[in-house]
Short mmCIF file of C-alpha atoms in Angstrom, two decimals:
data_model
loop_
_atom_site.label_atom_id
_atom_site.label_comp_id
_atom_site.label_asym_id
_atom_site.label_seq_id
_atom_site.Cartn_x
_atom_site.Cartn_y
_atom_site.Cartn_z
CA SER A 1178 14.70 -12.16 0.38
CA GLN A 1179 11.01 -12.61 -0.25
CA THR A 1180 9.24 -12.25 -3.59
CA ILE A 1181 5.53 -11.85 -4.17
CA HIS A 1182 4.01 -13.05 -7.42
CA GLN A 1183 0.61 -12.09 -8.73
CA TRP A 1184 -1.26 -13.68 -11.57
CA PRO A 1185 -2.51 -12.54 -14.02
CA ALA A 1186 -0.93 -9.13 -14.61
CA THR A 1187 -3.94 -7.79 -16.46
CA LEU A 1188 -7.47 -9.06 -16.91
CA VAL A 1189 -10.53 -7.89 -18.81
CA GLN A 1190 -13.75 -9.57 -17.76
CA PRO A 1191 -17.44 -9.05 -18.57
CA VAL A 1192 -19.91 -8.10 -15.88
CA GLY A 1193 -21.34 -11.16 -14.19
CA SER A 1194 -18.34 -13.39 -14.87
CA PRO A 1195 -16.32 -15.08 -12.11
CA LEU A 1196 -12.92 -13.95 -10.90
CA SER A 1197 -9.87 -15.61 -9.46
CA LEU A 1198 -6.68 -13.70 -8.73
CA GLU A 1199 -3.71 -15.50 -7.29
CA CYS A 1200 -0.92 -14.33 -5.03
CA THR A 1201 2.03 -16.50 -4.07
CA VAL A 1202 4.96 -15.71 -1.84
CA GLU A 1203 8.52 -17.03 -2.01
CA GLY A 1204 11.34 -16.74 0.46
CA THR A 1205 9.36 -16.68 3.67
CA SER A 1206 7.07 -18.92 5.67
CA ASN A 1207 3.88 -18.28 7.62
CA PRO A 1208 3.39 -14.85 6.04
CA ASN A 1209 0.63 -12.42 6.95
CA LEU A 1210 -0.98 -11.68 3.60
CA TYR A 1211 -3.18 -8.83 2.43
CA TRP A 1212 -5.37 -7.95 -0.54
CA TYR A 1213 -5.78 -4.27 -1.42
CA ARG A 1214 -7.72 -2.57 -4.17
CA GLN A 1215 -6.64 0.73 -5.69
CA ALA A 1216 -9.04 2.76 -7.80
CA ALA A 1217 -7.48 4.93 -10.52
CA GLY A 1218 -5.47 7.77 -8.98
CA ARG A 1219 -6.50 6.83 -5.47
CA GLY A 1220 -5.09 5.25 -2.34
CA LEU A 1221 -5.30 1.66 -1.24
CA GLN A 1222 -8.37 0.07 0.27
CA LEU A 1223 -7.71 -2.97 2.44
CA LEU A 1224 -10.02 -5.81 1.39
CA PHE A 1225 -8.83 -8.90 3.26
CA TYR A 1226 -5.97 -10.09 5.38
CA SER A 1227 -4.90 -13.53 6.50
CA VAL A 1228 -2.61 -14.60 9.31
CA GLY A 1229 -2.57 -18.28 8.35
CA ILE A 1230 -4.07 -21.11 6.33
CA GLY A 1231 -7.85 -20.90 6.29
CA GLN A 1232 -7.87 -17.67 8.34
CA ILE A 1233 -9.44 -14.72 6.55
CA SER A 1234 -10.48 -11.34 7.91
CA SER A 1235 -12.73 -9.21 5.74
CA GLU A 1236 -12.47 -5.46 6.01
CA VAL A 1237 -15.37 -4.30 3.86
CA PRO A 1238 -18.58 -6.01 2.79
CA GLN A 1239 -18.53 -6.49 -0.93
CA ASN A 1240 -18.76 -8.73 -3.90
CA LEU A 1241 -15.41 -10.40 -3.26
CA SER A 1242 -14.08 -13.25 -1.14
CA ALA A 1243 -10.64 -14.52 -0.25
CA SER A 1244 -9.13 -17.88 0.56
CA ARG A 1245 -5.80 -19.11 1.95
CA PRO A 1246 -5.52 -22.74 0.80
CA GLN A 1247 -1.76 -22.96 1.41
CA ASP A 1248 0.71 -21.14 3.61
CA ARG A 1249 2.12 -19.02 0.78
CA GLN A 1250 -0.96 -18.75 -1.44
CA PHE A 1251 -3.70 -16.16 -1.18
CA ILE A 1252 -6.60 -16.06 -3.63
CA LEU A 1253 -9.12 -13.34 -4.33
CA SER A 1254 -12.40 -14.45 -5.91
CA SER A 1255 -15.79 -13.34 -7.03
CA LYS A 1256 -18.75 -15.34 -8.31
CA LYS A 1257 -20.17 -12.45 -10.35
CA LEU A 1258 -18.16 -9.35 -11.17
CA LEU A 1259 -19.61 -5.85 -11.03
CA LEU A 1260 -18.44 -2.80 -12.94
CA SER A 1261 -17.34 -1.32 -9.62
CA ASP A 1262 -14.90 -4.21 -9.12
CA SER A 1263 -12.57 -2.67 -11.70
CA GLY A 1264 -9.27 -1.55 -10.25
CA PHE A 1265 -5.69 -2.42 -9.46
CA TYR A 1266 -5.45 -5.32 -7.02
CA LEU A 1267 -2.36 -5.60 -4.89
CA CYS A 1268 -1.22 -8.47 -2.72
CA ALA A 1269 1.15 -7.70 0.14
CA ASN A 1270 3.07 -9.45 2.87
CA ARG A 1271 3.72 -8.03 6.29
CA GLY A 1272 7.38 -7.45 7.09
CA VAL A 1273 9.08 -9.55 9.75
CA GLY A 1274 10.16 -6.53 11.76
CA GLY A 1275 6.82 -6.39 13.53
CA HIS A 1276 6.03 -2.84 12.43
CA ASN A 1277 3.37 -3.75 9.89
CA GLU A 1278 5.40 -2.52 6.94
CA GLN A 1279 4.06 -4.02 3.74
CA PHE A 1280 5.89 -5.62 0.84
CA PHE A 1281 3.86 -5.59 -2.33
CA GLY A 1282 3.51 -7.73 -5.38
CA PRO A 1283 3.37 -6.23 -8.88
CA GLY A 1284 -0.44 -6.05 -8.94
CA THR A 1285 -3.24 -7.16 -11.24
CA ARG A 1286 -5.09 -4.63 -13.36
CA LEU A 1287 -8.75 -5.72 -13.59
CA THR A 1288 -11.16 -4.09 -16.01
CA VAL A 1289 -14.80 -5.13 -15.86
CA LEU A 1290 -16.79 -4.25 -18.96
CA SER B 353 -12.76 7.44 6.29
CA GLN B 354 -9.09 7.62 5.47
CA GLN B 355 -6.67 7.42 8.37
CA GLY B 356 -3.96 9.23 6.42
CA GLU B 357 -4.49 12.20 4.15
CA GLU B 358 -1.67 13.51 1.98
CA ASP B 359 -1.19 17.09 0.93
CA PRO B 360 -0.79 18.24 -1.77
CA GLN B 361 -2.63 15.81 -4.02
CA ALA B 362 -0.23 16.64 -6.84
CA LEU B 363 3.12 18.41 -7.03
CA SER B 364 5.18 19.46 -10.03
CA ILE B 365 8.77 20.68 -9.57
CA GLN B 366 11.99 21.11 -11.52
CA GLU B 367 14.83 18.65 -11.23
CA GLY B 368 17.17 19.68 -8.43
CA GLU B 369 14.46 21.28 -6.31
CA ASN B 370 13.24 19.83 -3.04
CA ALA B 371 9.83 18.18 -2.79
CA THR B 372 7.82 18.23 0.42
CA MET B 373 4.74 16.13 0.98
CA ASN B 374 2.59 16.17 4.09
CA CYS B 375 0.42 13.58 5.75
CA SER B 376 -2.17 13.94 8.49
CA TYR B 377 -3.79 11.15 10.41
CA LYS B 378 -6.58 10.81 12.93
CA THR B 379 -5.91 8.18 15.57
CA SER B 380 -3.04 7.11 17.79
CA ILE B 381 -0.35 5.27 15.87
CA ASN B 382 2.47 2.85 16.50
CA ASN B 383 4.45 4.03 13.50
CA LEU B 384 4.08 5.87 10.22
CA GLN B 385 5.47 4.69 6.90
CA TRP B 386 6.05 6.24 3.50
CA TYR B 387 5.77 4.31 0.26
CA ARG B 388 6.44 5.07 -3.38
CA GLN B 389 4.49 3.78 -6.36
CA ASN B 390 5.59 4.06 -9.94
CA SER B 391 2.73 4.12 -12.43
CA GLY B 392 1.09 0.72 -12.78
CA ARG B 393 3.38 -0.96 -10.27
CA GLY B 394 3.23 -2.17 -6.72
CA LEU B 395 4.17 0.05 -3.78
CA VAL B 396 7.70 0.10 -2.43
CA HIS B 397 8.39 0.75 1.24
CA LEU B 398 10.69 3.78 1.66
CA ILE B 399 11.02 4.60 5.32
CA LEU B 400 9.37 3.98 8.68
CA ILE B 401 9.29 6.33 11.65
CA ARG B 402 8.17 5.15 15.06
CA SER B 403 5.78 7.15 17.22
CA ASN B 404 8.58 8.04 19.66
CA GLU B 405 10.82 9.41 16.89
CA ARG B 406 10.68 12.94 15.53
CA GLU B 407 12.93 12.80 12.50
CA LYS B 408 14.55 10.17 10.34
CA HIS B 409 16.84 10.26 7.32
CA SER B 410 17.54 7.81 4.53
CA GLY B 411 19.69 9.05 1.66
CA ARG B 412 17.86 12.00 0.08
CA LEU B 413 14.74 11.32 2.16
CA ARG B 414 13.92 13.10 5.38
CA VAL B 415 10.80 12.24 7.35
CA THR B 416 9.44 14.14 10.32
CA LEU B 417 6.67 13.13 12.69
CA ASP B 418 4.68 15.39 15.02
CA THR B 419 2.39 13.21 17.09
CA SER B 420 0.86 16.24 18.86
CA LYS B 421 -0.40 17.49 15.49
CA LYS B 422 -0.89 14.00 14.09
CA SER B 423 1.13 14.88 11.04
CA SER B 424 4.20 13.81 9.11
CA SER B 425 6.19 15.19 6.23
CA LEU B 426 8.40 13.59 3.60
CA LEU B 427 11.14 15.72 2.10
CA ILE B 428 12.98 14.58 -1.01
CA THR B 429 16.07 16.71 -1.54
CA ALA B 430 17.73 17.44 -4.89
CA SER B 431 14.93 15.72 -6.79
CA ARG B 432 15.55 13.80 -9.98
CA ALA B 433 13.26 12.95 -12.89
CA ALA B 434 13.38 9.35 -11.66
CA ASP B 435 11.64 10.46 -8.43
CA THR B 436 8.45 10.98 -10.45
CA ALA B 437 5.91 8.70 -8.76
CA SER B 438 3.05 8.67 -6.28
CA TYR B 439 3.96 8.78 -2.61
CA PHE B 440 1.75 7.38 0.12
CA CYS B 441 1.82 7.63 3.86
CA ALA B 442 0.53 4.72 5.88
CA THR B 443 -0.09 4.22 9.57
CA ALA B 444 0.13 1.17 11.76
CA LEU B 445 -2.42 1.75 14.48
CA ASN B 446 -1.56 1.75 18.14
CA THR B 447 -4.35 -0.70 18.85
CA GLY B 448 -2.18 -3.50 17.63
CA GLY B 449 -3.31 -6.01 15.06
CA PHE B 450 -2.15 -6.42 11.54
CA LYS B 451 -3.55 -3.50 9.62
CA THR B 452 -1.71 -0.70 7.88
CA ILE B 453 -3.93 2.13 6.67
CA PHE B 454 -2.94 4.05 3.55
CA GLY B 455 -3.69 7.60 2.51
CA ALA B 456 -4.75 8.74 -0.95
CA GLY B 457 -1.23 9.73 -2.02
CA THR B 458 0.63 12.66 -3.53
CA ARG B 459 1.51 12.50 -7.22
CA LEU B 460 4.96 13.99 -7.74
CA PHE B 461 6.17 15.02 -11.17
CA VAL B 462 9.81 16.07 -11.51
CA LYS B 463 10.58 17.89 -14.74
CA ALA B 464 14.00 17.36 -16.28
#
């Protein structure tokens, strides 16, 4: 079975600092990977998805970028964090059943001060 | 705007009671999914119902889908304190592609 790892689990960063969040997947190959952001007490906002190495689709214009340097690695980055970037960031993999069900990692809690 | 909207936003019940959460969506879908999220954790996929299905069961979960009303409901029977969590509906659009759109969720609190 597949496992999704996210690093770090929590992060406190000052405004204007850079960001790098990592997501790695075990137990599957050629995954479709997703980055979501969840504001406190809210639903999930899809940020990026990737169907393969170097292939990134952006869903909303914002201060963030994503990269897929390896098949099972998905990275979320920012050059300069904003206060509004605070939130719970979730990485997910699309299930193999073809129904777009999502399997989530444990998440990274980001607080920008 | 959100594709899926859950109702109610929050629900508090006693252990042993049934909990019903509703979800409405706007566009044509391929399937609808329900997820659970414990506080501070990732989401866990609970159940999927296809657009040509009307009802589906999994243990204490019962999901219905009414495509004419663009709505779904999740029923948790004989609730337990451990069912306390947020529950989200999500839709895979009928236009194909790789996106699953999530609603804002219902926060369920089951009192022991």
